[in-house]
Coordinates of C-alpha atoms in Angstrom, one line a residue:
X1 CA 53.1 52.8 11.0
X2 CA 50.2 51.5 13.3
X3 CA 49.5 47.8 13.4
X4 CA 46.0 48.2 11.9
X5 CA 47.3 50.4 9.0
X6 CA 50.1 47.9 8.4
X7 CA 47.7 45.0 8.2
X8 CA 45.3 46.8 6.0
X9 CA 48.0 47.8 3.6
X10 CA 49.7 44.4 3.7
X11 CA 46.4 42.5 3.0
X12 CA 46.1 44.4 -0.3
X13 CA 49.7 44.0 -1.5
X14 CA 50.9 40.6 -0.1
X15 CA 49.9 37.1 -1.1
X16 CA 47.9 35.3 1.5
X17 CA 50.7 32.9 2.4
X18 CA 53.1 35.8 2.8
X19 CA 50.6 37.7 5.0
X20 CA 50.2 34.7 7.2
X21 CA 53.9 34.4 7.6
X22 CA 54.1 38.1 8.6
X23 CA 51.3 37.6 11.2
X24 CA 53.0 34.4 12.5
X25 CA 56.3 36.1 13.3
X26 CA 54.6 39.1 14.9
X27 CA 54.3 37.1 18.1
X28 CA 57.3 35.8 20.0
X29 CA 55.2 33.1 21.6
X30 CA 55.6 29.7 19.8
X31 CA 52.4 28.8 18.0
X32 CA 52.0 25.4 19.8
X33 CA 52.5 26.8 23.3
X34 CA 50.0 29.5 23.4
X35 CA 47.4 27.2 25.1
X36 CA 48.7 25.5 28.2
X37 CA 46.0 22.9 28.6
X38 CA 45.8 19.3 27.4
X39 CA 47.4 18.6 24.0
X40 CA 45.0 17.9 21.1
X41 CA 44.0 14.3 21.3
X42 CA 44.9 12.7 17.9
X43 CA 42.9 9.5 17.8
X44 CA 45.8 7.8 16.1
X45 CA 48.3 8.9 18.7
X46 CA 46.8 10.0 22.0
X47 CA 45.0 7.6 24.4
X48 CA 41.6 8.9 25.2
X49 CA 38.7 7.8 27.5
X50 CA 37.2 6.2 24.4
X51 CA 40.2 4.0 24.0
X52 CA 40.1 3.0 27.7
X53 CA 36.4 2.1 27.3
X54 CA 37.1 0.0 24.3
X55 CA 39.9 -1.9 26.1
X56 CA 37.6 -2.4 29.1
X57 CA 34.8 -3.8 27.0
X58 CA 37.2 -6.2 25.3
X59 CA 38.7 -7.3 28.6
X60 CA 42.1 -6.0 27.7
X61 CA 44.1 -4.9 30.8
X62 CA 44.9 -1.2 31.2
X63 CA 48.5 -0.2 32.0
X64 CA 49.1 2.8 34.3
X65 CA 52.3 4.1 35.7
X66 CA 52.8 6.9 38.2
X67 CA 55.5 9.3 37.0
X68 CA 56.6 12.8 38.0
X69 CA 59.0 14.4 35.4
X70 CA 59.9 14.7 31.8
X71 CA 62.5 11.8 31.5
X72 CA 60.2 9.3 33.1
X73 CA 57.3 10.5 30.9
X74 CA 59.3 10.0 27.8
X75 CA 60.0 6.4 28.9
X76 CA 56.3 5.8 29.4
X77 CA 55.6 7.2 26.0
X78 CA 58.1 4.9 24.4
X79 CA 56.9 1.9 26.2
X80 CA 53.3 2.5 25.1
X81 CA 51.8 2.8 28.6
X82 CA 48.1 3.6 28.5
X83 CA 47.8 6.1 31.4
X84 CA 50.3 8.3 33.1
X85 CA 49.3 9.3 36.6
X86 CA 51.1 12.3 38.1
X87 CA 50.6 11.3 41.7
X88 CA 50.8 13.3 44.9
X89 CA 53.1 10.4 45.9
X90 CA 55.8 12.8 44.4
X91 CA 55.7 14.2 48.0
X92 CA 57.4 11.0 49.2
X93 CA 59.2 9.7 46.1
X94 CA 60.7 13.0 44.8
X95 CA 60.5 15.4 47.7
X96 CA 61.5 13.0 50.5
X97 CA 58.6 13.5 52.8
X98 CA 57.1 10.6 54.9
X99 CA 53.6 11.1 53.6
X100 CA 51.7 12.6 50.6
X101 CA 50.3 15.4 52.7
X102 CA 52.9 18.2 52.4
X103 CA 53.0 18.6 48.6
X104 CA 51.2 21.8 47.4
X105 CA 49.1 22.4 44.3
X106 CA 51.8 24.6 42.8
X107 CA 54.4 21.8 43.2
X108 CA 52.0 19.4 41.6
X109 CA 51.5 21.7 38.7
X110 CA 55.3 21.7 38.1
X111 CA 55.3 17.9 37.9
X112 CA 52.2 17.9 35.7
X113 CA 53.7 20.3 33.2
X114 CA 57.0 18.4 33.0
X115 CA 55.1 15.1 32.4
X116 CA 52.9 16.7 29.8
X117 CA 55.9 17.8 27.8
X118 CA 57.3 14.3 27.8
X119 CA 54.3 12.0 27.4
X120 CA 52.5 12.5 24.1
X121 CA 50.6 9.2 23.9
X122 CA 49.2 8.2 27.4
X123 CA 46.1 9.7 28.9
X124 CA 47.4 12.1 31.6
X125 CA 45.8 12.1 35.0
X126 CA 46.8 14.6 37.7
X127 CA 46.2 14.1 41.5
X128 CA 44.4 16.7 43.5
X129 CA 46.7 17.2 46.5
X130 CA 45.6 17.3 50.0
X131 CA 43.9 20.5 51.1
X132 CA 42.9 21.7 47.6
X133 CA 39.5 20.2 47.2
X134 CA 38.0 19.3 50.6
X135 CA 36.5 22.6 51.6
X136 CA 33.8 22.9 49.0
X137 CA 32.7 21.8 45.5
X138 CA 33.8 25.2 44.2
X139 CA 37.3 24.7 45.6
X140 CA 37.4 21.2 44.1
X141 CA 36.3 22.5 40.6
X142 CA 38.8 25.4 40.7
X143 CA 41.7 23.1 41.6
X144 CA 40.7 20.6 38.9
X145 CA 40.5 23.4 36.3
X146 CA 44.0 24.4 37.2
X147 CA 45.3 20.9 36.9
X148 CA 44.0 20.8 33.3
X149 CA 44.7 24.4 32.2
X150 CA 48.0 25.0 33.9
X151 CA 49.2 21.4 34.3
X152 CA 48.3 20.1 30.8
X153 CA 46.5 17.1 32.2
X154 CA 43.6 15.3 30.5
X155 CA 41.8 14.3 33.8
X156 CA 42.1 14.4 37.5
X157 CA 42.2 11.9 40.4
X158 CA 40.8 12.4 43.8
X159 CA 40.9 10.2 46.9
X160 CA 38.2 8.9 49.2
X161 CA 34.5 8.3 49.2
X162 CA 33.0 10.4 52.0
X163 CA 29.9 12.3 51.0
X164 CA 31.8 15.5 50.5
X165 CA 34.3 13.8 48.2
X166 CA 31.5 12.2 46.2
X167 CA 29.9 15.6 45.9
X168 CA 33.2 17.1 44.8
X169 CA 33.7 14.4 42.2
X170 CA 30.2 15.0 40.8
X171 CA 30.8 18.7 40.6
X172 CA 34.1 18.3 38.8
X173 CA 32.5 15.9 36.3
X174 CA 29.6 18.4 35.7
X175 CA 32.2 21.0 35.1
X176 CA 33.4 19.0 32.1
X177 CA 36.4 17.4 33.7
X178 CA 37.1 13.6 33.7
X179 CA 37.6 12.2 37.1
X180 CA 39.3 9.0 38.4
X181 CA 38.3 7.9 41.8
X182 CA 40.4 6.2 44.5
X183 CA 39.3 3.9 47.3
X184 CA 40.8 1.4 49.7
X185 CA 44.0 2.7 51.2
X186 CA 43.8 6.5 50.6
X187 CA 47.2 7.9 51.7
X188 CA 45.8 11.4 52.2
X189 CA 43.6 10.0 55.0
X190 CA 46.3 8.3 57.0
X191 CA 45.5 10.3 60.1
X192 CA 42.0 8.8 60.1
X193 CA 43.1 5.3 58.9
X194 CA 45.9 5.1 61.5
X195 CA 48.7 4.9 59.0
X196 CA 49.3 3.2 55.7
X197 CA 47.0 0.3 56.4
X198 CA 45.3 -2.1 53.9
X199 CA 41.5 -1.8 53.8
X200 CA 38.8 -4.3 53.2
X201 CA 40.1 -7.0 55.6
X202 CA 36.8 -7.4 57.4
X203 CA 33.2 -7.6 56.3
X204 CA 32.3 -4.0 57.1
X205 CA 35.5 -2.6 55.5
X206 CA 35.1 -4.8 52.4
X207 CA 31.5 -3.7 51.9
X208 CA 32.6 -0.1 52.3
X209 CA 35.2 -0.5 49.6
X210 CA 32.5 -1.8 47.1
X211 CA 29.9 0.8 48.1
X212 CA 32.3 3.7 47.8
X213 CA 33.5 2.6 44.4
X214 CA 29.8 2.4 43.3
X215 CA 29.2 5.9 44.6
X216 CA 32.1 7.2 42.7
X217 CA 30.8 5.5 39.6
X218 CA 27.4 7.1 40.2
X219 CA 29.1 10.5 40.6
X220 CA 30.5 10.1 37.0
X221 CA 34.0 8.8 37.5
X222 CA 35.5 7.1 34.4
X223 CA 37.6 4.7 36.5
X224 CA 38.4 3.9 40.2
X225 CA 41.8 3.0 41.7
X226 CA 41.6 0.2 44.3
X227 CA 44.6 0.4 46.6
X228 CA 45.8 -2.2 49.1
X229 CA 42.7 -4.3 49.4
X230 CA 42.4 -8.1 49.3
X231 CA 42.1 -9.6 45.9
X232 CA 38.6 -11.1 46.4
X233 CA 37.4 -7.6 47.5
X234 CA 38.9 -6.0 44.4
X235 CA 37.2 -8.8 42.3
X236 CA 33.9 -7.9 43.9
X237 CA 34.3 -4.2 43.2
X238 CA 35.4 -4.9 39.6
X239 CA 32.4 -7.1 39.0
X240 CA 30.0 -4.7 40.5
X241 CA 31.2 -1.7 38.5
X242 CA 30.6 -0.8 34.9
X243 CA 33.9 1.3 34.7
X244 CA 37.5 0.1 34.9
X245 CA 39.2 -0.6 38.2
X246 CA 42.9 0.0 38.4
X247 CA 44.6 -2.1 41.1
X248 CA 47.6 -1.3 43.2
X249 CA 48.3 -3.9 45.8
X250 CA 44.8 -5.2 45.0
X251 CA 45.5 -8.5 43.2
X252 CA 45.1 -9.7 39.6
X253 CA 41.3 -9.3 39.2
X254 CA 41.2 -5.6 38.4
X255 CA 40.7 -4.1 34.9
X256 CA 44.2 -2.7 35.0
X257 CA 47.3 -2.2 37.2
X258 CA 49.3 0.8 38.3
X259 CA 52.8 1.0 39.9
X260 CA 55.1 3.9 40.6
X261 CA 57.9 4.4 38.1
X262 CA 60.7 4.5 40.7
X263 CA 59.4 1.5 42.5
X264 CA 59.0 -0.8 39.5
X265 CA 62.5 0.1 38.3
X266 CA 64.1 -0.5 41.6
X267 CA 65.5 2.9 41.5
X268 CA 65.6 3.8 45.2
X269 CA 68.4 2.4 47.4
X270 CA 68.3 4.9 50.3
X271 CA 67.0 3.6 53.6
X272 CA 64.2 6.1 53.7
X273 CA 62.9 4.9 50.3
X274 CA 63.3 1.3 51.4
X275 CA 61.0 2.2 54.3
X276 CA 58.2 3.6 52.1
X277 CA 58.5 1.2 49.1
X278 CA 55.3 -0.9 49.3
X279 CA 55.4 -4.7 49.7
X280 CA 53.2 -5.3 46.7
X281 CA 55.6 -3.7 44.3
X282 CA 57.4 -5.9 41.8
X283 CA 60.8 -4.6 40.8
X284 CA 61.3 -5.2 37.1
X285 CA 64.9 -3.9 37.2
X286 CA 67.5 -2.8 39.7
X287 CA 68.2 0.6 38.2
X288 CA 69.3 2.0 41.5
X289 CA 72.2 -0.4 41.7
X290 CA 73.3 0.6 38.2
X291 CA 73.1 4.3 39.0
X292 CA 75.1 3.9 42.2
X293 CA 77.8 1.9 40.3
X294 CA 78.0 4.5 37.6
X295 CA 78.3 7.4 40.1
X296 CA 81.1 5.6 42.1
X297 CA 82.9 4.9 38.8
X298 CA 82.6 8.6 37.8
X299 CA 83.9 9.8 41.1
X300 CA 86.9 7.5 40.9
X301 CA 87.8 8.5 37.3
X302 CA 87.6 12.2 38.2
X303 CA 89.7 11.6 41.3
X304 CA 92.4 9.7 39.4
X305 CA 92.4 12.1 36.5
X306 CA 91.3 9.6 33.8
X307 CA 88.2 11.6 33.1
X308 CA 87.9 13.5 30.9
X309 CA 90.4 11.9 28.5
X310 CA 90.9 12.9 24.8
X311 CA 87.7 11.1 23.7
X312 CA 85.7 13.4 25.9
X313 CA 87.6 16.6 25.2
X314 CA 86.3 17.2 21.7
X315 CA 86.8 20.9 21.2
X316 CA 90.1 21.7 19.3
X317 CA 92.2 24.8 18.8
X318 CA 95.0 24.8 16.3
X319 CA 98.7 25.1 17.2
X320 CA 98.9 28.4 15.6
X321 CA 96.0 29.8 17.6
X322 CA 97.5 28.3 20.8
X323 CA 100.8 30.1 20.2
X324 CA 99.0 33.4 19.5
X325 CA 96.8 32.9 22.6
X326 CA 100.0 32.2 24.8
X327 CA 101.5 35.4 23.4
X328 CA 98.4 37.5 24.3
X329 CA 98.4 36.0 27.8
X330 CA 102.0 37.0 28.3
X331 CA 101.3 40.5 27.1
X332 CA 98.6 40.7 29.7
X333 CA 101.1 39.7 32.3
X334 CA 99.4 36.3 32.9
X335 CA 102.6 34.3 32.6
X336 CA 101.4 31.5 34.8
X337 CA 98.2 31.1 32.7
X338 CA 100.4 31.2 29.5
X339 CA 102.6 28.4 30.9
X340 CA 99.6 26.3 31.9
X341 CA 98.1 26.7 28.4
X342 CA 101.4 25.6 26.7
X343 CA 101.7 22.7 29.1
X344 CA 98.2 21.6 28.5
X345 CA 98.6 21.8 24.7
X346 CA 101.8 19.7 24.8
X347 CA 100.2 17.1 27.1
X348 CA 97.2 16.8 24.7
X349 CA 99.5 16.5 21.7
X350 CA 101.5 13.7 23.4
X351 CA 98.4 11.9 24.4
X352 CA 97.0 12.0 20.9
X353 CA 100.2 10.8 19.4
X354 CA 100.4 7.8 21.8
X355 CA 96.7 6.8 21.7
X356 CA 95.8 7.9 18.2
X357 CA 93.4 10.8 17.3
X358 CA 90.1 11.0 19.1
X359 CA 86.9 11.0 17.1
X360 CA 85.9 14.6 16.3

């Protein structure tokens, strides 16, 4: 029977609810995953640009954390963080590069999708990686569209304030996509800046920070990140702007703050990460020490045979089934396997009798 014939016949014989159920199960794609873009923004659940504007007007600080995967996104969700930035710093923090330059758009999209699955409350902002928006406004818009449609983000962030970047930001906003700007230390421009160097430390540089932030505001950005600039310069930019500033290494006078998940948790202990962890980052925990201790303990328990013990060997087989299994192994000529099975069963039986039954 053809699909159209089936539907026509069904519509006249089935109740509406039954027909809908039939239609629903005709697709093997889950209903809620057909569209891969931003999740519906429930005003009672999802942080939106409107929420950020309200916080900004009230003078309430905005909290932002940079995260790159599902588990960290879930933690941000639980903590009630306002904005989750999926940063191109994943190139350094996750992929082990020395700069943010190597990460590709496809790699960024993987991180974006993972975060989108874990963070249901924060506003999600995805970085445009180096080499994906500098050539033209059309390239910038195309990349931004992919970050939303394929990455599940709510907005994008781009670095810098050169005329071409301002033009790109404006084009993206005009395409209907929210844009967060980024001035001060812009890691994608380290070849021009001469490395990871703070900005705004002299008159010309400080004025440039403020002027660039104003230009990004004029282009339609909803917020601007101020990275590695002196606190008075950040205060000037924050005062001059009518949109929130998000500081990172920019002092306490911004509208909000952002830190990287791994940095603020003190997760990285490797010398390479110690080298790239910024001086301005406060460690609110020393999770890396806890992880290392747990891994060493696990290694030792596996080596000495104490893991897994009865408590972590939960799946049981009855004595009758064991005997039958041993018999079948012997019939197959697997005498050694049969002996190992019997010995294991006896050892488990003795362990349970001496330590008491494990919880099922």
